[in-house]
Coordinates of N, CA and C in Angstrom, one line a residue:
M11 N 18.4 62.1 117.5 CA 18.9 63.6 117.7 C 18.8 64.1 116.9
P12 N 18.1 65.5 116.6 CA 17.9 66.5 115.7 C 19.2 67.1 115.3
I13 N 19.6 67.3 114.2 CA 20.6 68.0 113.5 C 20.4 69.3 113.3
H14 N 20.9 70.2 114.0 CA 20.7 71.7 113.7 C 21.3 72.3 112.7
A15 N 20.4 73.0 111.8 CA 21.2 73.6 110.9 C 22.2 74.4 110.7
A16 N 22.4 75.0 112.1 CA 23.4 76.0 112.1 C 25.0 74.9 112.6
E17 N 24.4 74.1 113.0 CA 25.8 72.9 113.2 C 26.3 72.6 111.8
V18 N 25.3 72.4 110.8 CA 25.5 71.6 109.5 C 26.3 72.8 108.8
E19 N 25.6 74.0 108.9 CA 26.2 75.1 108.2 C 27.7 75.2 108.5
A20 N 28.1 75.0 109.8 CA 29.1 75.6 110.3 C 30.6 74.5 109.6
M21 N 29.5 73.2 110.1 CA 30.6 72.0 109.6 C 31.2 72.2 108.1
G22 N 29.7 72.6 107.1 CA 30.1 72.8 105.8 C 31.0 73.5 105.4
R23 N 31.2 74.9 106.5 CA 31.8 75.9 105.9 C 33.3 75.7 106.2
S24 N 33.6 75.1 107.6 CA 34.8 74.4 107.7 C 35.3 73.5 106.9
L25 N 34.3 72.5 106.6 CA 35.0 71.4 105.3 C 35.3 72.1 104.2
L26 N 34.3 73.2 103.6 CA 34.8 74.0 102.4 C 36.1 74.9 102.5
D27 N 36.2 75.5 103.6 CA 37.6 75.9 103.9 C 38.5 75.1 103.6
L28 N 38.3 73.9 104.4 CA 39.6 73.0 104.5 C 40.0 72.5 103.1
A29 N 38.8 72.2 102.4 CA 39.1 71.8 100.7 C 39.8 73.0 100.2
M30 N 39.5 74.1 100.2 CA 40.1 75.2 99.3 C 41.9 75.1 99.7
R31 N 42.2 75.2 101.0 CA 43.4 75.3 101.6 C 44.2 73.9 101.1
L32 N 43.3 73.1 101.1 CA 44.2 71.7 100.5 C 44.6 72.1 99.0
R33 N 43.8 72.4 98.2 CA 43.9 72.3 96.9 C 44.8 73.6 96.7
R34 N 44.8 74.7 97.3 CA 45.7 75.5 97.2 C 47.1 75.3 97.7
E35 N 47.3 74.3 98.6 CA 48.7 73.5 99.2 C 49.0 72.4 98.1
A36 N 48.0 71.9 97.5 CA 48.5 70.9 96.3 C 48.9 71.5 95.1
A37 N 48.7 72.8 94.8 CA 49.0 73.6 93.7 C 50.1 74.7 93.9
G38 N 50.8 74.8 95.2 CA 51.7 75.0 95.5 C 51.9 76.9 95.9
T39 N 50.3 77.2 96.7 CA 50.2 78.5 96.6 C 49.6 78.4 97.7
G40 N 49.8 79.5 98.8 CA 49.2 79.7 99.9 C 48.0 80.7 99.8
E41 N 48.0 81.8 98.7 CA 46.9 82.4 98.5 C 46.4 82.6 97.1
G42 N 44.9 83.0 96.7 CA 44.9 82.8 95.6 C 43.3 82.6 95.0
D43 N 43.2 82.0 93.7 CA 41.9 82.0 93.1 C 41.4 80.7 93.4
T44 N 40.0 80.7 93.5 CA 39.5 79.4 94.1 C 38.8 78.8 93.1
G45 N 39.1 79.8 91.9 CA 38.3 79.0 90.6 C 37.0 79.8 90.6
A46 N 36.4 80.2 91.3 CA 35.1 80.5 91.1 C 35.2 82.4 91.5
G47 N 36.5 83.0 91.0 CA 36.9 84.4 90.8 C 36.9 85.1 92.5
D48 N 36.6 84.1 93.2 CA 37.1 84.9 94.9 C 38.3 84.4 95.3
T49 N 38.9 85.5 95.7 CA 40.2 85.6 96.4 C 40.2 85.1 97.8
V50 N 41.0 84.2 98.2 CA 41.1 83.8 99.6 C 42.2 83.7 100.5
A51 N 41.7 84.3 101.4 CA 43.1 84.1 102.6 C 43.8 82.9 102.8
S52 N 44.8 82.9 103.0 CA 45.6 82.2 102.8 C 45.5 81.1 104.4
G53 N 45.7 80.0 104.5 CA 45.1 79.1 105.9 C 46.2 79.2 107.0
P54 N 46.1 78.5 107.7 CA 47.0 79.0 108.9 C 48.5 78.7 108.5
A55 N 49.3 79.5 109.4 CA 50.6 79.6 109.2 C 51.5 78.3 109.4
P56 N 52.2 78.1 108.5 CA 52.7 76.5 108.6 C 53.4 76.8 110.4
P57 N 53.7 75.5 111.3 CA 54.6 75.5 112.1 C 56.1 75.7 111.7
P58 N 56.5 76.1 113.0 CA 57.8 76.7 113.0 C 58.7 75.6 112.7
A59 N 60.0 75.6 112.1 CA 60.7 74.2 111.7 C 61.1 73.8 112.9
G60 N 61.5 74.2 113.9 CA 62.3 73.7 115.1 C 61.2 74.1 116.5
P61 N 61.2 73.3 117.3 CA 60.6 73.7 118.7 C 60.7 75.3 119.1
P62 N 59.5 75.8 119.4 CA 60.0 77.0 120.0 C 60.5 77.0 121.2
E63 N 61.0 78.2 121.8 CA 61.7 78.2 123.2 C 60.5 78.0 124.0
T64 N 60.2 77.1 124.9 CA 58.9 77.2 125.9 C 59.3 77.0 127.1
N65 N 58.2 77.1 128.0 CA 58.2 77.1 129.4 C 57.4 75.7 129.6
P66 N 57.5 74.8 129.8 CA 56.7 73.6 129.9 C 55.2 73.9 130.7
A67 N 56.0 74.5 131.9 CA 54.6 74.8 133.3 C 54.0 75.7 132.6
L68 N 54.4 76.7 131.8 CA 53.7 77.8 131.4 C 52.8 77.5 130.3
L69 N 53.3 76.8 129.4 CA 52.3 76.1 128.4 C 51.0 75.1 129.2
R70 N 51.7 74.4 130.1 CA 50.7 73.6 130.7 C 49.5 74.1 131.5
H71 N 49.9 75.5 131.9 CA 48.8 76.3 132.8 C 48.1 77.3 131.3
A72 N 48.4 77.5 130.4 CA 47.6 78.0 129.6 C 46.7 77.0 129.0
V73 N 47.0 76.1 128.7 CA 46.3 75.1 128.0 C 45.0 74.8 129.2
I74 N 45.2 74.7 130.5 CA 44.6 74.2 131.2 C 43.5 75.5 131.4
R75 N 43.9 76.9 131.2 CA 42.9 78.2 131.3 C 42.1 78.0 130.1
L76 N 42.7 77.7 128.9 CA 42.1 77.3 127.6 C 40.7 76.5 127.6
Q77 N 41.4 75.5 128.1 CA 40.3 74.2 128.5 C 39.2 74.9 129.4
A78 N 39.5 75.7 130.5 CA 38.4 76.2 131.4 C 37.7 77.3 130.6
M79 N 38.1 77.9 130.0 CA 37.3 78.9 129.3 C 36.3 78.2 128.0
R80 N 36.9 76.8 127.5 CA 36.3 76.7 126.7 C 34.7 75.9 127.1
Q81 N 35.2 75.4 128.4 CA 34.2 74.6 129.5 C 33.2 75.8 129.7
R82 N 33.5 76.9 130.1 CA 32.5 78.0 130.9 C 32.0 78.5 129.5
R83 N 32.5 78.5 128.0 CA 31.9 78.7 126.7 C 30.5 77.8 126.7
L84 N 31.0 76.3 126.6 CA 29.9 75.3 126.2 C 28.8 75.4 127.6
H85 N 29.4 75.5 128.7 CA 28.1 75.3 129.8 C 27.3 76.7 129.3
N86 N 27.8 77.8 129.1 CA 26.8 79.0 128.7 C 26.2 79.4 127.5
F87 N 26.4 78.5 126.5 CA 25.9 78.6 125.5 C 25.6 77.2 124.6
G88 N 26.0 76.2 125.0 CA 25.5 74.8 124.5 C 26.6 74.4 123.1
L89 N 26.7 73.5 123.1 CA 27.1 73.1 121.8 C 27.3 73.5 120.3
A90 N 25.6 74.1 120.2 CA 25.7 74.8 118.8 C 26.4 75.8 118.9
L91 N 26.4 76.8 119.6 CA 27.2 77.9 119.6 C 28.6 77.8 120.0
A92 N 29.1 77.4 121.0 CA 30.1 77.1 120.9 C 31.2 75.9 120.7
G93 N 30.7 75.1 120.0 CA 31.4 74.0 119.7 C 32.6 74.4 118.2
E94 N 33.7 74.2 118.5 CA 34.8 74.1 117.8 C 35.4 72.9 117.7
T95 N 35.1 71.9 117.1 CA 35.7 70.2 117.1 C 37.2 70.4 117.0
A96 N 37.5 70.7 115.9 CA 38.7 70.3 115.5 C 39.9 71.1 116.7
W97 N 39.3 72.3 116.9 CA 40.4 73.0 117.7 C 40.2 72.1 119.0
D98 N 39.1 71.7 119.6 CA 38.6 71.0 120.8 C 39.8 69.8 121.1
I99 N 39.4 69.1 119.8 CA 40.4 67.9 119.7 C 41.7 67.9 119.6
L100 N 42.2 69.1 119.1 CA 43.8 69.4 119.1 C 44.1 70.1 120.7
L101 N 43.4 70.9 121.0 CA 43.5 71.4 122.5 C 43.9 70.4 123.7
A102 N 42.6 69.3 123.4 CA 43.0 68.2 124.3 C 43.9 67.2 124.2
L103 N 44.3 67.0 123.0 CA 45.6 66.3 122.8 C 46.8 66.6 123.1
Y104 N 46.6 68.2 122.7 CA 47.8 68.8 123.2 C 48.1 68.9 124.9
Q105 N 47.2 68.9 125.4 CA 46.9 68.9 127.0 C 47.5 67.6 127.5
A106 N 47.2 66.7 126.8 CA 47.2 65.1 127.4 C 48.6 65.0 127.2
L107 N 49.1 65.4 125.7 CA 50.7 65.4 125.8 C 51.6 65.9 126.6
L108 N 51.3 67.4 127.4 CA 51.8 68.2 128.2 C 51.9 67.5 129.4
A109 N 50.9 66.5 129.9 CA 50.6 66.0 130.8 C 51.4 64.5 130.8
G110 N 51.6 64.1 129.8 CA 52.4 62.9 129.6 C 51.3 61.6 129.8
R111 N 50.0 61.6 129.1 CA 49.4 60.7 129.3 C 48.9 60.7 127.9
D112 N 47.9 59.4 127.9 CA 47.2 59.2 126.5 C 45.4 59.5 126.5
L113 N 44.8 59.8 125.7 CA 43.3 59.7 126.1 C 42.6 58.8 125.3
T114 N 41.7 58.1 125.9 CA 41.0 56.8 125.2 C 40.2 57.9 124.1
F115 N 39.2 57.2 123.1 CA 38.4 57.7 122.5 C 37.3 58.2 123.5
A116 N 36.7 57.3 124.4 CA 35.6 58.1 125.6 C 36.0 59.1 125.8
Q117 N 37.4 59.3 126.3 CA 38.1 60.7 126.8 C 38.1 61.8 125.9
L118 N 38.7 61.6 125.0 CA 38.5 62.3 123.7 C 37.1 63.0 123.7
C119 N 36.1 62.3 123.3 CA 34.8 62.7 123.5 C 34.4 63.7 124.3
K120 N 34.8 63.2 125.7 CA 34.3 64.0 126.7 C 35.1 65.3 126.9
E121 N 36.4 65.0 126.4 CA 37.5 66.1 126.7 C 37.0 67.0 125.5
S122 N 36.4 67.0 124.3 CA 36.1 68.0 123.1 C 34.6 68.4 123.2
G123 N 33.8 67.5 124.0 CA 32.4 67.9 123.8 C 31.5 67.7 122.7
A124 N 31.9 66.8 122.1 CA 31.4 66.5 120.5 C 30.8 65.0 120.9
Y125 N 30.0 64.9 119.8 CA 29.6 63.5 119.7 C 30.6 62.7 119.0
P126 N 30.5 61.3 119.2 CA 31.6 60.3 118.8 C 31.7 60.3 117.2
A127 N 30.5 60.3 116.5 CA 30.5 60.4 115.0 C 31.2 61.8 114.7
T128 N 31.2 62.7 115.1 CA 31.5 64.1 114.9 C 33.3 64.0 114.8
I129 N 33.8 63.6 116.4 CA 35.1 63.1 116.6 C 35.8 62.3 115.4
R130 N 35.0 61.1 115.4 CA 35.6 60.2 114.1 C 36.0 61.1 112.7
R131 N 35.0 61.8 112.5 CA 35.1 62.8 111.1 C 36.3 63.5 111.3
W132 N 36.1 64.4 112.2 CA 37.2 65.2 112.2 C 38.6 64.6 112.6
L133 N 38.7 63.6 113.3 CA 40.2 62.9 113.4 C 40.7 62.3 112.1
S134 N 40.0 62.2 111.1 CA 40.4 61.7 109.9 C 40.7 63.1 109.2
V135 N 40.1 64.2 109.3 CA 40.2 65.1 108.8 C 42.1 65.7 109.2
L136 N 42.1 65.7 110.5 CA 43.0 66.1 111.3 C 44.6 65.4 111.1
A137 N 44.4 64.0 110.5 CA 45.2 63.1 110.4 C 45.8 63.1 108.8
G138 N 44.7 63.4 108.3 CA 44.7 63.6 106.5 C 46.0 65.0 106.4
L139 N 45.6 65.9 107.8 CA 46.7 67.2 107.6 C 48.0 66.9 108.5
D140 N 48.3 65.8 108.5 CA 49.4 65.3 109.5 C 49.4 66.0 110.7
L141 N 48.5 66.6 111.4 CA 48.3 67.5 112.5 C 48.3 66.0 113.6
I142 N 47.8 65.0 113.4 CA 47.6 63.9 114.4 C 48.1 62.7 113.8
D143 N 48.4 61.7 114.8 CA 48.4 60.3 114.1 C 47.5 59.3 114.7
L144 N 47.0 58.5 114.0 CA 45.8 57.9 114.1 C 46.0 56.3 113.8
P145 N 46.8 55.9 115.1 CA 47.1 54.7 114.6 C 45.6 53.5 114.4
E146 N 45.8 52.4 113.8 CA 44.9 51.5 113.4 C 44.2 51.0 114.5
A147 N 43.0 51.2 114.9 CA 42.3 50.6 115.9 C 41.5 49.4 115.8
G148 N 41.3 49.3 114.6 CA 40.2 48.0 113.8 C 38.8 48.6 114.1
S149 N 37.6 47.9 114.6 CA 36.2 48.4 114.4 C 35.7 48.9 116.1
D150 N 37.0 49.0 117.0 CA 36.9 48.8 118.6 C 37.0 50.2 118.8
P151 N 36.3 51.5 119.0 CA 36.9 52.8 119.3 C 37.6 52.8 120.4
A152 N 37.1 52.1 121.5 CA 37.8 51.9 122.9 C 39.3 51.8 122.7
L153 N 39.8 51.4 121.6 CA 41.1 51.0 121.3 C 41.7 52.4 120.7
L154 N 41.2 53.4 120.2 CA 41.6 54.4 119.4 C 42.6 55.3 120.4
R155 N 43.7 55.4 120.3 CA 44.4 56.3 120.9 C 45.2 57.3 119.8
A156 N 44.5 58.4 119.6 CA 45.1 59.5 118.8 C 46.3 60.1 119.5
R157 N 47.2 60.6 118.6 CA 48.0 61.4 119.0 C 48.8 62.8 118.3
L158 N 49.2 63.8 119.0 CA 49.5 64.8 118.2 C 50.8 64.3 117.4
T159 N 51.2 64.9 116.2 CA 52.0 64.5 115.1 C 53.5 65.7 115.6
H160 N 54.8 65.3 115.2 CA 55.8 66.5 115.8 C 55.1 67.8 115.1
K161 N 54.6 67.7 113.8 CA 54.2 68.9 113.1 C 52.7 69.4 113.9
G162 N 52.0 68.6 114.3 CA 50.6 69.0 115.2 C 51.2 69.6 116.3
E163 N 52.3 69.3 117.0 CA 52.8 69.7 118.5 C 53.5 70.9 118.4
L164 N 54.2 71.1 117.2 CA 54.9 72.5 116.9 C 54.0 73.3 116.5
A165 N 52.9 73.0 115.7 CA 51.6 74.1 115.4 C 51.0 74.3 116.7
M166 N 50.6 73.6 117.8 CA 50.1 73.8 118.7 C 50.8 74.8 119.8
A167 N 52.0 74.5 119.9 CA 52.9 75.2 120.7 C 53.0 76.4 120.2
D168 N 53.2 76.8 118.8 CA 53.2 78.2 118.5 C 51.9 78.8 118.5
C169 N 50.8 78.4 118.3 CA 49.8 79.2 118.3 C 49.4 79.3 119.9
I170 N 49.8 78.5 121.1 CA 49.4 78.8 122.8 C 50.3 80.0 122.6
L171 N 51.8 79.6 122.4 CA 52.6 80.9 122.8 C 52.3 82.2 122.2
G172 N 51.6 81.9 120.9 CA 51.3 83.6 120.2 C 50.1 84.1 121.0
L173 N 49.1 83.2 121.5 CA 48.0 83.8 122.4 C 48.6 84.3 123.8
L174 N 49.7 83.8 124.0 CA 50.3 84.2 125.6 C 51.0 85.6 125.4
A175 N 51.6 85.6 124.2 CA 52.1 87.0 123.9 C 51.2 88.0 123.6
E176 N 49.9 87.6 122.9 CA 48.5 88.6 122.8 C 48.2 88.9 124.0
G177 N 48.2 88.2 125.0 CA 47.6 88.3 126.4 C 46.5 87.5 126.4
G178 N 45.9 86.3 125.2 CA 45.0 85.5 125.7 C 45.6 84.5 126.5
A179 N 44.6 83.8 127.5 CA 45.0 82.9 128.6 C 46.1 83.3 129.4
D180 N 46.0 84.5 129.9 CA 47.3 85.5 130.6 C 47.0 84.8 131.9
S181 N 47.9 84.4 132.4 CA 47.9 83.6 133.9 C 47.9 84.7 135.1
A182 N 47.7 85.9 134.8 CA 47.5 86.9 135.8 C 46.4 87.5 135.9
E183 N 45.7 87.1 134.7 CA 44.1 87.3 134.8 C 42.9 86.1 135.0
P184 N 42.5 86.2 136.5 CA 41.7 85.4 136.9 C 40.4 85.1 135.9
L185 N 40.0 83.7 135.6 CA 38.6 83.6 135.0 C 37.6 84.4 135.8
P186 N 36.5 84.6 135.0 CA 35.5 85.1 135.6 C 34.7 84.0 136.2
A187 N 34.0 84.7 137.5 CA 33.1 84.0 138.2 C 31.8 83.4 137.5

């Protein structure tokens, strides 16, 4: 299966952004000099200290709508133009958490719409950022059951509530046909 330059370039940019953010966090700064003379914006806002006031039914509905929007984007534009693997993994794991279920590795690949090798790489990155818990599954990916950490759950709730407050994934607006 050929690798498309756009996919490699997007992944490279994502990894570079992540590396710069990790360096800033290790240095104890949120913004600053990358060492190359470029000032970079700070990474994502830290999750709130405690769980936000939530309506679980509203969150479940919003996550389902976000997944539907993502599937529509993927259907219309294909993986090369619509893929956001880290977000897709986090969204799938959050949806599973809200539904009170676990996802197998195969289900996570299907829900995220990415290749297994890509999912494995991003799972490692997300685990390194303490957004997911990745219990040791040995060499059998079928046994893998990634879950959001408390930090990941808070970050996803905060993000989705922010989207709702801004009008994204608004339940009053139907999906386009």
